[in-house]
Amino acid sequence: MTAVDTQIERRWEQFHTWGPYGLLGVSVVPALATADPHAPLAKWYTAWALLGAAVVLQLWWHSTRPGGPDRRRAPSPAGTVYYVVRWALAFALTWINPFFAFYAATGYMDADETIPGRRWQRLGLLASAVTVAGAQAGGMPFGSVVQWAVFAALLIANSGLQMVVAHLTEQETHRAHERNETIAELERTNADLKQALDENAALHAQLLVQAREAGVADERRRLAAEIHDTLAQGLTGIIAQLQVVSGTPDPELAREHVGRAMDLARHSLGEARRSVHNLAPVALENDGLPEALKKTVAEWGERTGVRAEFTVTGTTEQLHEEVSATLLRIVQEALSNAARHAHATRVGVTLSYLGDEVILDIRDDGTGFDLLAVPARTLHHSRLRSSGGTPSGGFGLGGMRARAERIAGSLTVESEPGHGTALSARVPLVRDER
């Protein structure tokens, strides 16, 4: 029940509580004004006695109201006795003076609150209508056939009006009951939804912990692949060049091979530094994800000479560190692939915040590759050269997909020979609660 409904219900209960007192007072004023001062004293004493009894009855009834005077009652035998006694007092007062019909009209207000059973409630309403119609017909007792005819017409009119009002009230009560049930059901649904959201948040937190643990093993495998593909091959090449130097008497040939060995050493040193740098997302130490991605894209564009653009859409939020690190790694690997294989002239990176998820799109206008010509296992587990779609055994698309899936995300790839490549990573928006 809303606050407005509660306020309206309280006002109705106050009206039911204090209405009989007000109608009794309204009846007394015109009754005294029109009373015959020469009437027998017995009539005056009877009227005042009935009036006092009506006040005492109201005081008694409302003093026994459960939970205070403004709490709604349930129909009961005691309520039926109260209704009958009040009707009898109102009938007797109206017989003495018709203006007491105002007090008799209280029977219209609370029959459903005092009398159990719809049939008995309607009978009580009919009794109240008899009293009111008798007063409207000129007061009782009736002295002519015309008065009886007027009384019958008024009784039919009052009863019909009362039945219409009772029917509308019953419908409104039924609708109010249905509305309250709907509100209660919505509250239960909201509670269940809140519980589900809390459980979902807990699962996300657990998933991120597992992703962090899995990330350690993934970084070890990645480093092993990096060392095998770069450092080990570079060192093998250096050894080969130095062996040639040690076995040749030609100074020119020796200098040439020494130069090659130095170039290989420099290249291997650069690869070692790059591998160490990739151990942790240093770019996220002082910046949020949007700023880190913007700097990463800008530095990559300056280094490669490729036009690179970065865009943010939606309302930015502070993401969980594992989500931010995952998206940054995906961008770094995608840019690395674009520089090595795609031969692109333009790259665009877009970070989109969409309510409960984050979408990262990376597009290039490079050579692209044929997705249908690439085995599914290669797409999932190996690196693809954008120029030809052949595996090269490193991190690549398979690793990017694994990173996204570890935090309940996904990675989709769209490419066509000669029309570039588009990557889209969708991950849950998990906020940093620290």
PDB file of N, CA, C and O in Angstrom, residues 38-50 96:
ATOM      1  N   HIS A  38     -44.211  23.650  23.835  1.00  0.00           N
ATOM      2  CA  HIS A  38     -45.362  23.266  24.652  1.00  0.00           C
ATOM      3  C   HIS A  38     -45.589  21.757  24.659  1.00  0.00           C
ATOM      4  O   HIS A  38     -46.629  21.294  25.130  1.00  0.00           O
ATOM      5  N   ALA A  39     -44.611  21.002  24.126  1.00  0.00           N
ATOM      6  CA  ALA A  39     -44.752  19.551  24.097  1.00  0.00           C
ATOM      7  C   ALA A  39     -44.707  19.001  25.519  1.00  0.00           C
ATOM      8  O   ALA A  39     -44.125  19.599  26.429  1.00  0.00           O
ATOM      9  N   PRO A  40     -45.328  17.860  25.743  1.00  0.00           N
ATOM     10  CA  PRO A  40     -45.320  17.275  27.093  1.00  0.00           C
ATOM     11  C   PRO A  40     -43.893  17.051  27.592  1.00  0.00           C
ATOM     12  O   PRO A  40     -42.979  16.752  26.812  1.00  0.00           O
ATOM     13  N   LEU A  41     -43.730  17.187  28.914  1.00  0.00           N
ATOM     14  CA  LEU A  41     -42.399  16.987  29.490  1.00  0.00           C
ATOM     15  C   LEU A  41     -41.888  15.569  29.261  1.00  0.00           C
ATOM     16  O   LEU A  41     -40.673  15.353  29.129  1.00  0.00           O
ATOM     17  N   ALA A  42     -42.817  14.608  29.227  1.00  0.00           N
ATOM     18  CA  ALA A  42     -42.387  13.220  29.017  1.00  0.00           C
ATOM     19  C   ALA A  42     -41.670  13.072  27.669  1.00  0.00           C
ATOM     20  O   ALA A  42     -40.685  12.330  27.541  1.00  0.00           O
ATOM     21  N   LYS A  43     -42.140  13.802  26.654  1.00  0.00           N
ATOM     22  CA  LYS A  43     -41.507  13.734  25.332  1.00  0.00           C
ATOM     23  C   LYS A  43     -40.101  14.334  25.381  1.00  0.00           C
ATOM     24  O   LYS A  43     -39.149  13.802  24.792  1.00  0.00           O
ATOM     25  N   TRP A  44     -39.994  15.463  26.120  1.00  0.00           N
ATOM     26  CA  TRP A  44     -38.665  16.085  26.259  1.00  0.00           C
ATOM     27  C   TRP A  44     -37.716  15.156  27.010  1.00  0.00           C
ATOM     28  O   TRP A  44     -36.563  14.984  26.601  1.00  0.00           O
ATOM     29  N   TYR A  45     -38.204  14.610  28.144  1.00  0.00           N
ATOM     30  CA  TYR A  45     -37.347  13.712  28.919  1.00  0.00           C
ATOM     31  C   TYR A  45     -36.943  12.488  28.085  1.00  0.00           C
ATOM     32  O   TYR A  45     -35.785  12.034  28.141  1.00  0.00           O
ATOM     33  N   THR A  46     -37.904  11.969  27.323  1.00  0.00           N
ATOM     34  CA  THR A  46     -37.583  10.799  26.494  1.00  0.00           C
ATOM     35  C   THR A  46     -36.518  11.141  25.453  1.00  0.00           C
ATOM     36  O   THR A  46     -35.570  10.367  25.228  1.00  0.00           O
ATOM     37  N   ALA A  47     -36.683  12.295  24.817  1.00  0.00           N
ATOM     38  CA  ALA A  47     -35.715  12.711  23.792  1.00  0.00           C
ATOM     39  C   ALA A  47     -34.317  12.867  24.386  1.00  0.00           C
ATOM     40  O   ALA A  47     -33.313  12.391  23.828  1.00  0.00           O
ATOM     41  N   TRP A  48     -34.235  13.558  25.527  1.00  0.00           N
ATOM     42  CA  TRP A  48     -32.913  13.743  26.152  1.00  0.00           C
ATOM     43  C   TRP A  48     -32.337  12.413  26.636  1.00  0.00           C
ATOM     44  O   TRP A  48     -31.118  12.191  26.561  1.00  0.00           O
ATOM     45  N   ALA A  49     -33.168  11.533  27.122  1.00  0.00           N
ATOM     46  CA  ALA A  49     -32.685  10.226  27.562  1.00  0.00           C
ATOM     47  C   ALA A  49     -32.151   9.417  26.378  1.00  0.00           C
ATOM     48  O   ALA A  49     -31.075   8.785  26.460  1.00  0.00           O
ATOM     49  N   LEU A  50     -32.903   9.452  25.279  1.00  0.00           N
ATOM     50  CA  LEU A  50     -32.425   8.741  24.085  1.00  0.00           C
ATOM     51  C   LEU A  50     -31.131   9.359  23.558  1.00  0.00           C
ATOM     52  O   LEU A  50     -30.212   8.646  23.127  1.00  0.00           O
ATOM     53  N   ILE A  96     -39.540  11.047  17.187  1.00  0.00           N
ATOM     54  CA  ILE A  96     -39.807  12.257  17.960  1.00  0.00           C
ATOM     55  C   ILE A  96     -39.601  13.506  17.099  1.00  0.00           C
ATOM     56  O   ILE A  96     -40.406  14.439  17.121  1.00  0.00           O
TER      57      ILE A  96
END
